[in-house]
Amino acid sequence: MKAKKSLGQNFLMHRQTAERIVQAAEVTSDDTVMEIGPGTGMLTRVLLSVAKKVIAVEADGELVAELHTTFTEEIANGRLTLIHEDIRNVNPSSFGSYRLVANIPYYITGEIIRTFLTTTAKPRSMTLLVQKEVAERIARSKKESVLSIAVKTYGTPRYCFTVPRGAFRPAPNVDSAVLTITDIQAPFASLEDEEWFFTVLKTGFMHKRKQLTKNLEGIATGERVKEALIDAGVSLTVRPEDVPLSSWKVIAEHVRI
């Protein structure tokens, strides 16, 4: 099958890499696994060798037809369910307890991560093959971003291993990496609390080169912002990228309207 640029397709071709991904995901024979973008089925096959059941969501109709042929037996015995749909239109609430494992298109990485961390039907864990730079920014960098703080709000990210571009067909222009997010939880008491926290976070990063104090003056008085930063234990001249999650929680509560 020829990869479609419009769908951001880069097919994983190395079985050893697929096996390492499944190991990083800690999949067991009791697990239901949701896979996004099974492509040619390399990762799907390894998942089926370990998991109790795999639910694979594929947007490409031609690939779905090929996968039906490749995995006829697994589909017939109920161990594999193929869903022909854009992942952004799929509601996982009927899947029960599940792990998310995927080689996802780079251009919707942030959207997929946010969607599955904020849904009411959160996965037990997420193991994602993403752009190396994104994985480093979330799990390794000393500089924070809206995405890295968001991930750490809901779970624990870990950079597992690097995947060279040669492991894919066609080869992408950059290296990839496997990122896991474990200990996923619902950290907010209400939707209102969740929305306010992210309003403060996004406002704080509105101009990330500016001092946080200046950015937050858009939603609270200068005096209130100053008190919030002092209580959060950060400098009044700090930039948003240098503020840890624990301090963001304190700041959000103190400047709340």
mmCIF file of C-alpha atoms in Angstrom:
data_model
loop_
_atom_site.group_PDB
_atom_site.id
_atom_site.type_symbol
_atom_site.label_atom_id
_atom_site.label_comp_id
_atom_site.label_asym_id
_atom_site.label_seq_id
_atom_site.Cartn_x
_atom_site.Cartn_y
_atom_site.Cartn_z
ATOM 1 C CA MET A 1 0.000 0.000 0.000
ATOM 2 C CA LYS A 2 1.171 3.492 -0.854
ATOM 3 C CA ALA A 3 1.219 5.909 2.090
ATOM 4 C CA LYS A 4 -1.088 8.912 1.855
ATOM 5 C CA LYS A 5 0.475 12.247 2.798
ATOM 6 C CA SER A 6 -2.984 13.682 3.521
ATOM 7 C CA LEU A 7 -3.354 11.195 6.387
ATOM 8 C CA GLY A 8 0.205 11.626 7.662
ATOM 9 C CA GLN A 9 0.979 7.954 7.022
ATOM 10 C CA ASN A 10 4.409 6.495 7.759
ATOM 11 C CA PHE A 11 4.079 2.727 8.077
ATOM 12 C CA LEU A 12 6.111 0.967 10.777
ATOM 13 C CA MET A 13 8.037 -1.840 9.061
ATOM 14 C CA HIS A 14 10.291 -3.277 11.804
ATOM 15 C CA ARG A 15 8.782 -6.084 13.885
ATOM 16 C CA GLN A 16 11.465 -5.669 16.569
ATOM 17 C CA THR A 17 10.387 -2.057 17.075
ATOM 18 C CA ALA A 18 6.762 -3.165 17.310
ATOM 19 C CA GLU A 19 7.735 -5.718 19.955
ATOM 20 C CA ARG A 20 9.584 -3.056 21.969
ATOM 21 C CA ILE A 21 6.519 -0.794 21.802
ATOM 22 C CA VAL A 22 4.286 -3.547 23.171
ATOM 23 C CA GLN A 23 6.805 -4.244 25.940
ATOM 24 C CA ALA A 24 6.917 -0.540 26.833
ATOM 25 C CA ALA A 25 3.106 -0.544 27.000
ATOM 26 C CA GLU A 26 3.225 -3.464 29.462
ATOM 27 C CA VAL A 27 0.391 -5.200 27.635
ATOM 28 C CA THR A 28 -0.823 -8.444 29.223
ATOM 29 C CA SER A 29 -3.211 -11.232 28.230
ATOM 30 C CA ASP A 30 -5.937 -9.530 30.283
ATOM 31 C CA ASP A 31 -5.785 -6.244 28.363
ATOM 32 C CA THR A 32 -8.008 -4.711 25.757
ATOM 33 C CA VAL A 33 -5.859 -2.474 23.573
ATOM 34 C CA MET A 34 -7.035 0.356 21.355
ATOM 35 C CA GLU A 35 -4.726 0.955 18.408
ATOM 36 C CA ILE A 36 -4.882 4.117 16.315
ATOM 37 C CA GLY A 37 -3.841 3.835 12.687
ATOM 38 C CA PRO A 38 -2.868 0.157 12.353
ATOM 39 C CA GLY A 39 -1.616 0.821 8.807
ATOM 40 C CA THR A 40 -0.250 -2.399 7.334
ATOM 41 C CA GLY A 41 -0.735 -4.262 10.617
ATOM 42 C CA MET A 42 2.839 -4.624 11.889
ATOM 43 C CA LEU A 43 2.047 -3.403 15.409
ATOM 44 C CA THR A 44 -1.415 -4.985 15.304
ATOM 45 C CA ARG A 45 0.039 -8.445 14.809
ATOM 46 C CA VAL A 46 2.345 -8.114 17.818
ATOM 47 C CA LEU A 47 -0.471 -6.714 19.967
ATOM 48 C CA LEU A 48 -2.666 -9.685 19.038
ATOM 49 C CA SER A 49 0.080 -12.072 20.147
ATOM 50 C CA VAL A 50 -0.136 -10.645 23.669
ATOM 51 C CA ALA A 51 -3.418 -8.824 24.348
ATOM 52 C CA LYS A 52 -6.832 -10.289 25.057
ATOM 53 C CA LYS A 53 -8.439 -8.061 22.422
ATOM 54 C CA VAL A 54 -7.426 -5.293 20.018
ATOM 55 C CA ILE A 55 -9.697 -2.511 18.778
ATOM 56 C CA ALA A 56 -8.024 -0.906 15.759
ATOM 57 C CA VAL A 57 -9.270 2.414 14.375
ATOM 58 C CA GLU A 58 -8.224 3.208 10.801
ATOM 59 C CA ALA A 59 -9.327 6.204 8.694
ATOM 60 C CA ASP A 60 -8.068 4.809 5.371
ATOM 61 C CA GLY A 61 -10.711 2.645 3.695
ATOM 62 C CA GLU A 62 -8.186 0.876 1.447
ATOM 63 C CA LEU A 63 -6.123 -0.148 4.465
ATOM 64 C CA VAL A 64 -9.236 -1.347 6.282
ATOM 65 C CA ALA A 65 -9.991 -3.669 3.362
ATOM 66 C CA GLU A 66 -6.425 -5.008 3.411
ATOM 67 C CA LEU A 67 -6.539 -5.518 7.168
ATOM 68 C CA HIS A 68 -9.787 -7.459 6.872
ATOM 69 C CA THR A 69 -7.991 -9.846 4.533
ATOM 70 C CA THR A 70 -4.827 -10.054 6.640
ATOM 71 C CA PHE A 71 -6.626 -10.662 9.922
ATOM 72 C CA THR A 72 -9.689 -12.637 8.786
ATOM 73 C CA GLU A 73 -9.341 -15.245 11.529
ATOM 74 C CA GLU A 74 -8.733 -12.755 14.352
ATOM 75 C CA ILE A 75 -11.745 -10.704 13.303
ATOM 76 C CA ALA A 76 -13.912 -13.822 13.048
ATOM 77 C CA ASN A 77 -13.049 -15.004 16.572
ATOM 78 C CA GLY A 78 -13.605 -11.559 18.068
ATOM 79 C CA ARG A 79 -10.026 -10.844 19.110
ATOM 80 C CA LEU A 80 -9.729 -7.958 16.635
ATOM 81 C CA THR A 81 -12.322 -5.283 15.972
ATOM 82 C CA LEU A 82 -11.653 -2.966 13.026
ATOM 83 C CA ILE A 83 -13.317 0.436 13.025
ATOM 84 C CA HIS A 84 -13.224 2.457 9.809
ATOM 85 C CA GLU A 85 -13.268 5.987 11.192
ATOM 86 C CA ASP A 86 -11.193 9.070 11.963
ATOM 87 C CA ILE A 87 -10.014 8.622 15.549
ATOM 88 C CA ARG A 88 -11.272 12.114 16.340
ATOM 89 C CA ASN A 89 -14.824 10.874 15.787
ATOM 90 C CA VAL A 90 -14.546 7.786 18.014
ATOM 91 C CA ASN A 91 -16.001 7.690 21.523
ATOM 92 C CA PRO A 92 -14.131 5.114 23.659
ATOM 93 C CA SER A 93 -16.787 5.008 26.387
ATOM 94 C CA SER A 94 -18.037 1.584 25.227
ATOM 95 C CA PHE A 95 -14.583 -0.044 25.298
ATOM 96 C CA GLY A 96 -14.411 -0.607 29.044
ATOM 97 C CA SER A 97 -10.923 -0.659 30.569
ATOM 98 C CA TYR A 98 -8.310 -0.288 27.822
ATOM 99 C CA ARG A 99 -4.748 0.701 27.003
ATOM 100 C CA LEU A 100 -3.999 3.016 24.083
ATOM 101 C CA VAL A 101 -1.092 2.003 21.827
ATOM 102 C CA ALA A 102 -0.464 3.830 18.569
ATOM 103 C CA ASN A 103 1.831 5.036 15.820
ATOM 104 C CA ILE A 104 0.015 8.337 15.366
ATOM 105 C CA PRO A 105 0.212 10.944 12.590
ATOM 106 C CA TYR A 106 2.532 13.729 13.695
ATOM 107 C CA TYR A 107 0.134 16.491 12.725
ATOM 108 C CA ILE A 108 -2.540 15.448 15.234
ATOM 109 C CA THR A 109 -0.254 14.313 18.078
ATOM 110 C CA GLY A 110 -1.235 17.089 20.485
ATOM 111 C CA GLU A 111 -4.923 16.710 19.667
ATOM 112 C CA ILE A 112 -4.907 12.955 20.299
ATOM 113 C CA ILE A 113 -3.038 13.295 23.582
ATOM 114 C CA ARG A 114 -5.392 16.006 24.856
ATOM 115 C CA THR A 115 -8.491 14.124 23.711
ATOM 116 C CA PHE A 116 -7.642 10.888 25.488
ATOM 117 C CA LEU A 117 -6.402 12.538 28.678
ATOM 118 C CA THR A 118 -9.526 14.667 29.039
ATOM 119 C CA THR A 119 -12.170 12.163 27.957
ATOM 120 C CA THR A 120 -14.303 10.635 30.709
ATOM 121 C CA ALA A 121 -13.293 7.198 29.356
ATOM 122 C CA LYS A 122 -9.552 7.598 29.905
ATOM 123 C CA PRO A 123 -7.167 4.776 28.944
ATOM 124 C CA ARG A 124 -5.215 2.981 31.648
ATOM 125 C CA SER A 125 -2.043 4.023 29.862
ATOM 126 C CA MET A 126 -0.933 5.566 26.572
ATOM 127 C CA THR A 127 2.048 4.353 24.549
ATOM 128 C CA LEU A 128 2.622 6.520 21.514
ATOM 129 C CA LEU A 129 5.108 6.550 18.667
ATOM 130 C CA VAL A 130 5.590 10.273 18.102
ATOM 131 C CA GLN A 131 8.098 12.768 16.769
ATOM 132 C CA LYS A 132 11.263 12.573 18.880
ATOM 133 C CA GLU A 133 11.235 16.301 19.585
ATOM 134 C CA VAL A 134 7.698 16.101 20.970
ATOM 135 C CA ALA A 135 8.535 13.174 23.251
ATOM 136 C CA GLU A 136 11.597 15.024 24.561
ATOM 137 C CA ARG A 137 9.640 18.204 25.172
ATOM 138 C CA ILE A 138 6.992 16.326 27.158
ATOM 139 C CA ALA A 139 9.154 13.933 29.165
ATOM 140 C CA ARG A 140 12.753 15.177 29.212
ATOM 141 C CA SER A 141 13.010 18.911 28.707
ATOM 142 C CA LYS A 142 13.620 21.241 31.648
ATOM 143 C CA LYS A 143 11.536 23.814 29.806
ATOM 144 C CA GLU A 144 7.787 23.352 30.061
ATOM 145 C CA SER A 145 5.041 23.969 27.493
ATOM 146 C CA VAL A 146 1.245 23.898 27.561
ATOM 147 C CA LEU A 147 1.365 20.313 26.274
ATOM 148 C CA SER A 148 3.984 19.070 28.759
ATOM 149 C CA ILE A 149 2.146 20.590 31.732
ATOM 150 C CA ALA A 150 -1.159 19.204 30.442
ATOM 151 C CA VAL A 151 0.280 15.685 30.197
ATOM 152 C CA LYS A 152 1.816 15.884 33.678
ATOM 153 C CA THR A 153 -1.499 17.115 35.067
ATOM 154 C CA TYR A 154 -3.181 13.845 34.124
ATOM 155 C CA GLY A 155 -0.369 11.287 34.267
ATOM 156 C CA THR A 156 3.312 10.443 34.307
ATOM 157 C CA PRO A 157 5.165 10.717 30.978
ATOM 158 C CA ARG A 158 8.309 8.731 30.182
ATOM 159 C CA TYR A 159 10.616 8.762 27.174
ATOM 160 C CA CYS A 160 11.164 5.073 26.400
ATOM 161 C CA PHE A 161 13.405 4.808 23.348
ATOM 162 C CA THR A 162 14.287 6.437 20.043
ATOM 163 C CA VAL A 163 13.089 4.993 16.729
ATOM 164 C CA PRO A 164 15.189 5.904 13.668
ATOM 165 C CA ARG A 165 13.434 7.178 10.572
ATOM 166 C CA GLY A 166 14.560 4.088 8.653
ATOM 167 C CA ALA A 167 12.066 1.973 10.612
ATOM 168 C CA PHE A 168 9.236 3.468 8.545
ATOM 169 C CA ARG A 169 8.055 3.433 4.951
ATOM 170 C CA PRO A 170 8.177 6.087 3.668
ATOM 171 C CA ALA A 171 10.873 7.372 6.013
ATOM 172 C CA PRO A 172 9.860 10.619 7.751
ATOM 173 C CA ASN A 173 12.197 13.606 7.788
ATOM 174 C CA VAL A 174 12.840 13.263 11.528
ATOM 175 C CA ASP A 175 13.470 10.528 14.085
ATOM 176 C CA SER A 176 10.657 9.279 16.278
ATOM 177 C CA ALA A 177 10.413 8.084 19.864
ATOM 178 C CA VAL A 178 8.120 6.017 22.037
ATOM 179 C CA LEU A 179 6.418 7.982 24.794
ATOM 180 C CA THR A 180 4.410 6.363 27.568
ATOM 181 C CA ILE A 181 1.931 8.085 29.868
ATOM 182 C CA THR A 182 1.020 6.055 32.941
ATOM 183 C CA ASP A 183 -0.824 6.640 36.236
ATOM 184 C CA ILE A 184 -3.559 8.408 34.266
ATOM 185 C CA GLN A 185 -6.149 9.978 36.528
ATOM 186 C CA ALA A 186 -8.957 12.537 36.689
ATOM 187 C CA PRO A 187 -7.283 15.303 38.756
ATOM 188 C CA PHE A 188 -10.105 17.851 38.807
ATOM 189 C CA ALA A 189 -13.168 17.853 41.033
ATOM 190 C CA SER A 190 -15.332 19.391 38.322
ATOM 191 C CA LEU A 191 -15.350 20.425 34.680
ATOM 192 C CA GLU A 192 -15.355 24.037 35.849
ATOM 193 C CA ASP A 193 -12.094 23.483 37.779
ATOM 194 C CA GLU A 194 -10.534 21.808 34.741
ATOM 195 C CA GLU A 195 -11.536 24.608 32.370
ATOM 196 C CA TRP A 196 -10.245 27.303 34.733
ATOM 197 C CA PHE A 197 -6.878 25.615 35.203
ATOM 198 C CA PHE A 198 -6.312 25.459 31.451
ATOM 199 C CA THR A 199 -7.525 29.021 30.982
ATOM 200 C CA VAL A 200 -4.811 30.139 33.404
ATOM 201 C CA LEU A 201 -2.205 27.840 31.818
ATOM 202 C CA LYS A 202 -2.885 29.012 28.254
ATOM 203 C CA THR A 203 -2.979 32.657 29.350
ATOM 204 C CA GLY A 204 0.329 32.171 31.140
ATOM 205 C CA PHE A 205 1.909 30.848 27.946
ATOM 206 C CA MET A 206 0.294 33.450 25.700
ATOM 207 C CA HIS A 207 3.685 35.094 25.224
ATOM 208 C CA LYS A 208 6.155 32.550 26.591
ATOM 209 C CA ARG A 209 9.151 34.881 26.309
ATOM 210 C CA LYS A 210 7.440 37.412 28.540
ATOM 211 C CA GLN A 211 7.425 37.177 32.305
ATOM 212 C CA LEU A 212 4.519 35.164 33.689
ATOM 213 C CA THR A 213 3.398 38.147 35.763
ATOM 214 C CA LYS A 214 2.738 40.200 32.649
ATOM 215 C CA ASN A 215 0.849 37.424 30.889
ATOM 216 C CA LEU A 216 -1.446 36.716 33.836
ATOM 217 C CA GLU A 217 -2.421 40.332 34.244
ATOM 218 C CA GLY A 218 -4.884 39.591 31.483
ATOM 219 C CA ILE A 219 -7.083 37.639 33.913
ATOM 220 C CA ALA A 220 -6.207 39.088 37.354
ATOM 221 C CA THR A 221 -4.859 42.267 38.929
ATOM 222 C CA GLY A 222 -1.120 42.749 39.195
ATOM 223 C CA GLU A 223 -1.297 42.547 42.983
ATOM 224 C CA ARG A 224 -3.233 39.306 42.907
ATOM 225 C CA VAL A 225 -0.819 37.760 40.428
ATOM 226 C CA LYS A 226 2.120 38.830 42.571
ATOM 227 C CA GLU A 227 0.605 37.183 45.659
ATOM 228 C CA ALA A 228 -0.117 34.008 43.671
ATOM 229 C CA LEU A 229 3.475 33.685 42.453
ATOM 230 C CA ILE A 230 4.850 34.263 45.938
ATOM 231 C CA ASP A 231 2.555 31.587 47.381
ATOM 232 C CA ALA A 232 3.539 29.237 44.552
ATOM 233 C CA GLY A 233 7.202 29.678 45.427
ATOM 234 C CA VAL A 234 8.343 31.088 42.100
ATOM 235 C CA SER A 235 10.141 34.309 41.191
ATOM 236 C CA LEU A 236 8.127 37.372 40.215
ATOM 237 C CA THR A 237 10.259 37.556 37.076
ATOM 238 C CA VAL A 238 9.832 33.900 36.111
ATOM 239 C CA ARG A 239 8.909 32.909 32.568
ATOM 240 C CA PRO A 240 6.093 30.379 32.048
ATOM 241 C CA GLU A 241 8.415 27.690 30.661
ATOM 242 C CA ASP A 242 10.267 27.592 34.001
ATOM 243 C CA VAL A 243 7.192 27.026 36.200
ATOM 244 C CA PRO A 244 6.540 23.428 37.368
ATOM 245 C CA LEU A 245 3.115 21.788 37.523
ATOM 246 C CA SER A 246 2.863 22.095 41.323
ATOM 247 C CA SER A 247 3.227 25.876 41.084
ATOM 248 C CA TRP A 248 0.708 26.160 38.241
ATOM 249 C CA LYS A 249 -1.903 24.508 40.471
ATOM 250 C CA VAL A 250 -1.299 27.044 43.242
ATOM 251 C CA ILE A 251 -1.317 29.968 40.822
ATOM 252 C CA ALA A 252 -4.579 28.875 39.173
ATOM 253 C CA GLU A 253 -6.313 28.640 42.529
ATOM 254 C CA HIS A 254 -5.043 32.011 43.754
ATOM 255 C CA VAL A 255 -6.033 34.033 40.696
ATOM 256 C CA ARG A 256 -9.428 32.381 40.350
ATOM 257 C CA ILE A 257 -12.250 34.801 39.658
#
